[in-house]
């Protein structure tokens, strides 16, 4: 890495830390063309609620030694296929040889397989939030995700039926109490909005979110590596639930047996 890039990265990290402490809005340059992720950190850091590898719901402040910052809002970067330029026309993205797939057997498996990685998924602007969603759709449903011609994460809910297909269930903001690990949450806010995968239920208006371009380490091709934040649901538009992650309804408890008193009524 060149000296200038090292200095820029150090400055970005220092600014992000200051933002976490003060609750400031932080602009993080995500590539050389100045497509930025604008992150508004919360004044108060709130432990994230996640589902661990044993299926237990726990509160954590860090995962794998990395602190989980509390975030109010993110305006993420743009998505555009590096070869076709498709994103502004009809929202259909061609599979142009991005062969890398990830473990989607469980939400925890996907988290472990992507955390800390820079995944561009053929995005002209590097490791943006839609890039991570794109590889999930490829790995899970063997097809692409669409931003509905917008090039923005928030556009993913504009053609919810297309994105869901036969592989996902669609929910909207009013259903946020139903959010569970593995749901793909789409947020409005700013020009582009944001998207990421929930790692647990909503608690006190915040949800643990796995995503790219949300304050992780800078990536050489633009954007930022996959990390985990605790984000407010105030800008939630809706979410997609992979059908394979749907939890079976709990079996009803049998009615308590009536004790035999020997009294004939």
C-alpha positions as YAML, in Angstrom:
chain: A
units: angstrom
residues:
- id: 1
  name: UNK
  ca: [0.00, 0.00, 0.00]
- id: 2
  name: UNK
  ca: [1.32, 3.45, -0.92]
- id: 3
  name: UNK
  ca: [2.23, 5.93, 1.80]
- id: 4
  name: UNK
  ca: [-0.57, 8.28, 0.80]
- id: 5
  name: UNK
  ca: [-3.17, 5.54, 1.05]
- id: 6
  name: UNK
  ca: [-1.87, 4.52, 4.47]
- id: 7
  name: UNK
  ca: [-2.16, 8.10, 5.74]
- id: 8
  name: UNK
  ca: [-5.69, 8.41, 4.29]
- id: 9
  name: UNK
  ca: [-6.72, 5.17, 5.95]
- id: 10
  name: UNK
  ca: [-5.34, 6.28, 9.34]
- id: 11
  name: UNK
  ca: [-7.20, 9.59, 9.04]
- id: 12
  name: UNK
  ca: [-10.44, 7.78, 8.16]
- id: 13
  name: UNK
  ca: [-10.10, 5.50, 11.17]
- id: 14
  name: UNK
  ca: [-9.41, 8.41, 13.54]
- id: 15
  name: UNK
  ca: [-12.39, 10.35, 12.18]
- id: 16
  name: UNK
  ca: [-14.64, 7.29, 12.56]
- id: 17
  name: UNK
  ca: [-13.55, 6.88, 16.19]
- id: 18
  name: UNK
  ca: [-14.28, 10.54, 16.89]
- id: 19
  name: UNK
  ca: [-17.69, 10.09, 15.31]
- id: 20
  name: UNK
  ca: [-18.45, 7.13, 17.57]
- id: 21
  name: UNK
  ca: [-17.55, 9.15, 20.63]
- id: 22
  name: UNK
  ca: [-19.31, 12.38, 19.73]
- id: 23
  name: UNK
  ca: [-22.29, 11.17, 17.73]
- id: 24
  name: UNK
  ca: [-21.11, 13.17, 14.71]
- id: 25
  name: UNK
  ca: [-21.99, 12.54, 11.09]
- id: 26
  name: UNK
  ca: [-18.91, 11.07, 9.39]
- id: 27
  name: UNK
  ca: [-18.21, 11.08, 5.66]
- id: 28
  name: UNK
  ca: [-16.00, 8.17, 4.64]
- id: 29
  name: UNK
  ca: [-14.54, 8.23, 1.13]
- id: 30
  name: UNK
  ca: [-15.30, 4.84, -0.38]
- id: 31
  name: UNK
  ca: [-13.28, 5.20, -3.61]
- id: 32
  name: UNK
  ca: [-11.38, 7.59, -5.84]
- id: 33
  name: UNK
  ca: [-14.55, 8.84, -7.53]
- id: 34
  name: UNK
  ca: [-15.84, 10.24, -4.23]
- id: 35
  name: UNK
  ca: [-18.84, 7.96, -3.84]
- id: 36
  name: UNK
  ca: [-19.12, 8.15, -0.08]
- id: 37
  name: UNK
  ca: [-20.78, 6.32, 2.75]
- id: 38
  name: UNK
  ca: [-22.19, 8.91, 5.12]
- id: 39
  name: UNK
  ca: [-22.54, 7.39, 8.57]
- id: 40
  name: UNK
  ca: [-24.29, 9.01, 11.50]
- id: 41
  name: UNK
  ca: [-23.02, 7.36, 14.68]
- id: 42
  name: UNK
  ca: [-25.13, 7.36, 17.83]
- id: 43
  name: UNK
  ca: [-24.18, 9.38, 20.88]
- id: 44
  name: UNK
  ca: [-24.84, 6.34, 23.07]
- id: 45
  name: UNK
  ca: [-23.30, 2.95, 22.34]
- id: 46
  name: UNK
  ca: [-25.88, 0.19, 22.79]
- id: 47
  name: UNK
  ca: [-24.98, -3.53, 22.98]
- id: 48
  name: UNK
  ca: [-26.11, -5.46, 19.90]
- id: 49
  name: UNK
  ca: [-28.54, -8.36, 20.19]
- id: 50
  name: UNK
  ca: [-27.41, -11.33, 18.11]
- id: 51
  name: UNK
  ca: [-28.09, -15.03, 17.73]
- id: 52
  name: UNK
  ca: [-24.92, -16.99, 18.53]
- id: 53
  name: UNK
  ca: [-23.75, -20.23, 16.91]
- id: 54
  name: UNK
  ca: [-25.76, -22.18, 19.47]
- id: 55
  name: UNK
  ca: [-28.98, -20.41, 18.52]
- id: 56
  name: UNK
  ca: [-29.09, -18.41, 21.75]
- id: 57
  name: UNK
  ca: [-30.02, -14.71, 21.74]
- id: 58
  name: UNK
  ca: [-27.30, -12.73, 23.51]
- id: 59
  name: UNK
  ca: [-26.20, -9.10, 23.92]
- id: 60
  name: UNK
  ca: [-22.66, -8.31, 22.76]
- id: 61
  name: UNK
  ca: [-20.48, -5.23, 22.33]
- id: 62
  name: UNK
  ca: [-17.92, -6.87, 20.07]
- id: 63
  name: UNK
  ca: [-17.54, -9.90, 17.79]
- id: 64
  name: UNK
  ca: [-14.20, -11.53, 16.99]
- id: 65
  name: UNK
  ca: [-12.44, -8.72, 18.83]
- id: 66
  name: UNK
  ca: [-14.07, -5.97, 16.75]
- id: 67
  name: UNK
  ca: [-16.25, -3.37, 18.49]
- id: 68
  name: UNK
  ca: [-19.83, -3.09, 17.21]
- id: 69
  name: UNK
  ca: [-20.62, 0.63, 16.80]
- id: 70
  name: UNK
  ca: [-24.15, 1.96, 17.24]
- id: 71
  name: UNK
  ca: [-25.35, 3.80, 14.13]
- id: 72
  name: UNK
  ca: [-28.38, 6.00, 13.47]
- id: 73
  name: UNK
  ca: [-28.28, 6.20, 9.67]
- id: 74
  name: UNK
  ca: [-26.18, 5.27, 6.63]
- id: 75
  name: UNK
  ca: [-26.23, 6.67, 3.12]
- id: 76
  name: UNK
  ca: [-24.27, 4.02, 1.25]
- id: 77
  name: UNK
  ca: [-22.55, 3.97, -2.09]
- id: 78
  name: UNK
  ca: [-23.71, 3.31, -5.63]
- id: 79
  name: UNK
  ca: [-23.99, 0.00, -7.48]
- id: 80
  name: UNK
  ca: [-23.16, -0.40, -11.15]
- id: 81
  name: UNK
  ca: [-21.85, -3.47, -12.95]
- id: 82
  name: UNK
  ca: [-18.25, -2.82, -13.92]
- id: 83
  name: UNK
  ca: [-18.62, -4.28, -17.43]
- id: 84
  name: UNK
  ca: [-22.19, -3.58, -18.54]
- id: 85
  name: UNK
  ca: [-22.83, -0.37, -16.61]
- id: 86
  name: UNK
  ca: [-26.29, -1.73, -15.87]
- id: 87
  name: UNK
  ca: [-28.02, -0.18, -12.86]
- id: 88
  name: UNK
  ca: [-29.73, 2.86, -14.28]
- id: 89
  name: UNK
  ca: [-31.72, 1.15, -17.04]
- id: 90
  name: UNK
  ca: [-33.73, -1.91, -16.09]
- id: 91
  name: UNK
  ca: [-31.98, -3.23, -13.01]
- id: 92
  name: UNK
  ca: [-31.00, -6.59, -14.53]
- id: 93
  name: UNK
  ca: [-27.42, -7.60, -13.80]
- id: 94
  name: UNK
  ca: [-25.60, -10.23, -15.84]
- id: 95
  name: UNK
  ca: [-23.41, -12.85, -14.18]
- id: 96
  name: UNK
  ca: [-20.11, -11.86, -15.74]
- id: 97
  name: UNK
  ca: [-17.86, -14.46, -14.22]
- id: 98
  name: UNK
  ca: [-17.96, -13.54, -10.55]
- id: 99
  name: UNK
  ca: [-17.62, -17.17, -9.52]
- id: 100
  name: UNK
  ca: [-17.01, -16.77, -5.78]
- id: 101
  name: UNK
  ca: [-19.87, -18.05, -3.65]
- id: 102
  name: UNK
  ca: [-20.23, -18.13, 0.12]
- id: 103
  name: UNK
  ca: [-21.62, -20.43, 2.78]
- id: 104
  name: UNK
  ca: [-25.30, -19.59, 3.19]
- id: 105
  name: UNK
  ca: [-26.32, -22.71, 5.12]
- id: 106
  name: UNK
  ca: [-27.12, -20.49, 8.13]
- id: 107
  name: UNK
  ca: [-26.91, -16.75, 8.85]
- id: 108
  name: UNK
  ca: [-24.00, -17.44, 11.21]
- id: 109
  name: UNK
  ca: [-22.17, -19.38, 8.49]
- id: 110
  name: UNK
  ca: [-22.54, -16.48, 6.05]
- id: 111
  name: UNK
  ca: [-21.31, -14.05, 8.69]
- id: 112
  name: UNK
  ca: [-18.23, -16.16, 9.42]
- id: 113
  name: UNK
  ca: [-17.49, -16.59, 5.70]
- id: 114
  name: UNK
  ca: [-17.66, -12.89, 4.82]
- id: 115
  name: UNK
  ca: [-16.65, -10.92, 7.93]
- id: 116
  name: UNK
  ca: [-13.64, -8.70, 7.27]
- id: 117
  name: UNK
  ca: [-13.57, -9.42, 3.51]
- id: 118
  name: UNK
  ca: [-13.72, -6.93, 0.65]
- id: 119
  name: UNK
  ca: [-16.35, -8.27, -1.75]
- id: 120
  name: UNK
  ca: [-16.97, -6.17, -4.86]
- id: 121
  name: UNK
  ca: [-19.21, -8.60, -6.80]
- id: 122
  name: UNK
  ca: [-18.30, -6.89, -10.08]
- id: 123
  name: UNK
  ca: [-19.35, -3.49, -8.72]
- id: 124
  name: UNK
  ca: [-17.67, -0.53, -10.42]
- id: 125
  name: UNK
  ca: [-17.53, 1.24, -7.07]
- id: 126
  name: UNK
  ca: [-16.03, -1.63, -5.09]
- id: 127
  name: UNK
  ca: [-17.23, -3.18, -1.85]
- id: 128
  name: UNK
  ca: [-20.57, -1.46, -1.45]
- id: 129
  name: UNK
  ca: [-23.55, -2.71, 0.55]
- id: 130
  name: UNK
  ca: [-25.37, -4.01, -2.53]
- id: 131
  name: UNK
  ca: [-22.26, -6.02, -3.43]
- id: 132
  name: UNK
  ca: [-22.72, -8.19, -0.34]
- id: 133
  name: UNK
  ca: [-26.43, -8.63, -1.09]
- id: 134
  name: UNK
  ca: [-25.53, -9.58, -4.66]
- id: 135
  name: UNK
  ca: [-23.27, -12.46, -3.62]
- id: 136
  name: UNK
  ca: [-25.85, -13.67, -1.11]
- id: 137
  name: UNK
  ca: [-28.54, -13.85, -3.80]
- id: 138
  name: UNK
  ca: [-26.09, -15.67, -6.10]
- id: 139
  name: UNK
  ca: [-25.00, -18.10, -3.39]
- id: 140
  name: UNK
  ca: [-28.48, -18.72, -1.99]
- id: 141
  name: UNK
  ca: [-30.87, -18.40, -4.94]
- id: 142
  name: UNK
  ca: [-28.48, -18.84, -7.89]
- id: 143
  name: UNK
  ca: [-29.62, -15.53, -9.40]
- id: 144
  name: UNK
  ca: [-29.03, -11.83, -9.11]
- id: 145
  name: UNK
  ca: [-30.57, -9.10, -6.99]
- id: 146
  name: UNK
  ca: [-31.89, -5.90, -8.53]
- id: 147
  name: UNK
  ca: [-31.91, -2.29, -7.37]
- id: 148
  name: UNK
  ca: [-34.77, -1.75, -9.81]
- id: 149
  name: UNK
  ca: [-32.76, 0.47, -12.12]
- id: 150
  name: UNK
  ca: [-31.71, 2.92, -9.40]
- id: 151
  name: UNK
  ca: [-28.19, 1.75, -8.58]
- id: 152
  name: UNK
  ca: [-29.13, 2.41, -4.94]
- id: 153
  name: UNK
  ca: [-29.68, -0.03, -2.08]
- id: 154
  name: UNK
  ca: [-33.03, 1.52, -1.15]
- id: 155
  name: UNK
  ca: [-34.26, 0.73, -4.67]
- id: 156
  name: UNK
  ca: [-34.23, -2.98, -3.81]
- id: 157
  name: UNK
  ca: [-37.75, -2.70, -2.38]
- id: 158
  name: UNK
  ca: [-39.13, -1.00, -5.50]
- id: 159
  name: UNK
  ca: [-39.41, -4.38, -7.22]
- id: 160
  name: UNK
  ca: [-39.87, -6.60, -4.19]
- id: 161
  name: UNK
  ca: [-41.72, -9.33, -6.08]
- id: 162
  name: UNK
  ca: [-38.85, -9.69, -8.56]
- id: 163
  name: UNK
  ca: [-36.18, -9.82, -5.86]
- id: 164
  name: UNK
  ca: [-38.13, -12.26, -3.72]
- id: 165
  name: UNK
  ca: [-39.13, -14.69, -6.45]
- id: 166
  name: UNK
  ca: [-39.80, -18.13, -5.00]
- id: 167
  name: UNK
  ca: [-36.84, -17.92, -2.63]
- id: 168
  name: UNK
  ca: [-37.70, -15.13, -0.17]
- id: 169
  name: UNK
  ca: [-40.62, -13.81, 1.83]
- id: 170
  name: UNK
  ca: [-41.21, -10.05, 1.76]
- id: 171
  name: UNK
  ca: [-41.95, -7.94, 4.82]
- id: 172
  name: UNK
  ca: [-42.32, -4.19, 5.30]
- id: 173
  name: UNK
  ca: [-41.35, -1.69, 7.99]
- id: 174
  name: UNK
  ca: [-44.53, -2.32, 9.97]
- id: 175
  name: UNK
  ca: [-43.30, -5.90, 10.50]
- id: 176
  name: UNK
  ca: [-39.99, -4.94, 12.12]
- id: 177
  name: UNK
  ca: [-40.84, -6.79, 15.34]
- id: 178
  name: UNK
  ca: [-40.68, -10.00, 13.30]
- id: 179
  name: UNK
  ca: [-37.07, -9.46, 12.18]
- id: 180
  name: UNK
  ca: [-34.82, -12.46, 12.80]
- id: 181
  name: UNK
  ca: [-31.25, -13.46, 11.98]
- id: 182
  name: UNK
  ca: [-30.81, -13.95, 8.22]
- id: 183
  name: UNK
  ca: [-33.30, -11.29, 7.10]
- id: 184
  name: UNK
  ca: [-32.01, -8.80, 4.52]
- id: 185
  name: UNK
  ca: [-32.98, -5.31, 5.66]
- id: 186
  name: UNK
  ca: [-33.33, -2.40, 3.24]
- id: 187
  name: UNK
  ca: [-33.10, 1.17, 4.58]
- id: 188
  name: UNK
  ca: [-33.86, 4.58, 3.10]
- id: 189
  name: UNK
  ca: [-31.84, 7.63, 4.08]
- id: 190
  name: UNK
  ca: [-29.85, 10.01, 1.90]
- id: 191
  name: UNK
  ca: [-29.32, 9.39, -1.79]
- id: 192
  name: UNK
  ca: [-28.66, 5.65, -1.79]
- id: 193
  name: UNK
  ca: [-29.88, 4.12, 1.46]
- id: 194
  name: UNK
  ca: [-28.37, 0.90, 2.79]
- id: 195
  name: UNK
  ca: [-28.82, -2.89, 2.91]
- id: 196
  name: UNK
  ca: [-27.43, -5.64, 5.14]
- id: 197
  name: UNK
  ca: [-28.26, -8.91, 6.86]
- id: 198
  name: UNK
  ca: [-29.75, -8.96, 10.36]
- id: 199
  name: UNK
  ca: [-27.89, -11.06, 12.92]
- id: 200
  name: UNK
  ca: [-30.64, -11.02, 15.52]
- id: 201
  name: UNK
  ca: [-33.98, -9.46, 16.49]
- id: 202
  name: UNK
  ca: [-34.72, -5.77, 16.97]
- id: 203
  name: UNK
  ca: [-34.15, -4.56, 20.51]
- id: 204
  name: UNK
  ca: [-34.95, -1.02, 21.69]
- id: 205
  name: UNK
  ca: [-35.19, 0.15, 18.09]
- id: 206
  name: UNK
  ca: [-31.79, -1.21, 16.95]
- id: 207
  name: UNK
  ca: [-30.70, -4.33, 15.08]
- id: 208
  name: UNK
  ca: [-27.30, -5.97, 14.57]
- id: 209
  name: UNK
  ca: [-26.45, -5.71, 10.87]
- id: 210
  name: UNK
  ca: [-23.81, -7.50, 8.79]
- id: 211
  name: UNK
  ca: [-22.90, -5.36, 5.80]
- id: 212
  name: UNK
  ca: [-20.30, -3.68, 3.64]
- id: 213
  name: UNK
  ca: [-19.43, 0.00, 3.32]
- id: 214
  name: UNK
  ca: [-20.67, 0.69, 6.84]
- id: 215
  name: UNK
  ca: [-17.46, 1.69, 8.59]
- id: 216
  name: UNK
  ca: [-15.27, -1.39, 8.15]
- id: 217
  name: UNK
  ca: [-11.69, -1.34, 6.89]
- id: 218
  name: UNK
  ca: [-11.16, 0.49, 3.60]
- id: 219
  name: UNK
  ca: [-11.01, -1.69, 0.48]
- id: 220
  name: UNK
  ca: [-8.55, -1.07, -2.34]
- id: 221
  name: UNK
  ca: [-11.23, -1.03, -5.03]
- id: 222
  name: UNK
  ca: [-13.54, 1.28, -3.08]
- id: 223
  name: UNK
  ca: [-16.00, 0.86, -0.25]
- id: 224
  name: UNK
  ca: [-15.27, -0.91, 3.01]
- id: 225
  name: UNK
  ca: [-15.02, -4.53, 4.16]
- id: 226
  name: UNK
  ca: [-17.83, -6.50, 5.75]
- id: 227
  name: UNK
  ca: [-18.35, -5.64, 9.41]
- id: 228
  name: UNK
  ca: [-21.11, -5.53, 12.02]
- id: 229
  name: UNK
  ca: [-22.96, -2.49, 13.32]
- id: 230
  name: UNK
  ca: [-25.97, -1.94, 15.58]
- id: 231
  name: UNK
  ca: [-28.25, 0.23, 13.44]
- id: 232
  name: UNK
  ca: [-31.48, 2.09, 14.18]
- id: 233
  name: UNK
  ca: [-34.57, 0.79, 12.38]
- id: 234
  name: UNK
  ca: [-36.05, 4.28, 11.98]
- id: 235
  name: UNK
  ca: [-35.30, 4.27, 8.22]
- id: 236
  name: UNK
  ca: [-36.32, 0.68, 7.54]
- id: 237
  name: UNK
  ca: [-38.31, 0.23, 4.32]
- id: 238
  name: UNK
  ca: [-38.72, -3.54, 4.37]
- id: 239
  name: UNK
  ca: [-36.87, -6.83, 4.36]
- id: 240
  name: UNK
  ca: [-36.44, -10.17, 2.64]
- id: 241
  name: UNK
  ca: [-36.42, -13.49, 4.50]
- id: 242
  name: UNK
  ca: [-34.78, -16.51, 2.84]
- id: 243
  name: UNK
  ca: [-37.40, -19.26, 2.98]
- id: 244
  name: UNK
  ca: [-34.78, -21.77, 4.14]
- id: 245
  name: UNK
  ca: [-34.29, -19.61, 7.25]
- id: 246
  name: UNK
  ca: [-37.96, -19.59, 8.20]
- id: 247
  name: UNK
  ca: [-38.32, -20.95, 11.70]
- id: 248
  name: UNK
  ca: [-41.02, -23.58, 12.17]
- id: 249
  name: UNK
  ca: [-43.96, -22.49, 14.28]
- id: 250
  name: UNK
  ca: [-43.64, -23.71, 17.87]
- id: 251
  name: UNK
  ca: [-45.73, -26.75, 18.65]
- id: 252
  name: UNK
  ca: [-48.69, -25.97, 20.93]
- id: 253
  name: UNK
  ca: [-48.26, -27.12, 24.48]
- id: 254
  name: UNK
  ca: [-50.58, -29.98, 25.44]
- id: 255
  name: UNK
  ca: [-53.41, -29.03, 27.74]
- id: 256
  name: UNK
  ca: [-52.70, -29.93, 31.36]
- id: 257
  name: UNK
  ca: [-54.26, -33.19, 32.43]
- id: 258
  name: UNK
  ca: [-57.28, -32.88, 34.71]
- id: 259
  name: UNK
  ca: [-56.51, -34.71, 37.95]
- id: 260
  name: UNK
  ca: [-58.76, -37.65, 38.73]
- id: 261
  name: UNK
  ca: [-60.37, -36.87, 42.09]
- id: 262
  name: UNK
  ca: [-62.60, -39.95, 42.06]
- id: 263
  name: UNK
  ca: [-65.64, -37.71, 42.48]
- id: 264
  name: UNK
  ca: [-68.42, -38.47, 40.04]
- id: 265
  name: UNK
  ca: [-70.13, -35.32, 38.87]
...
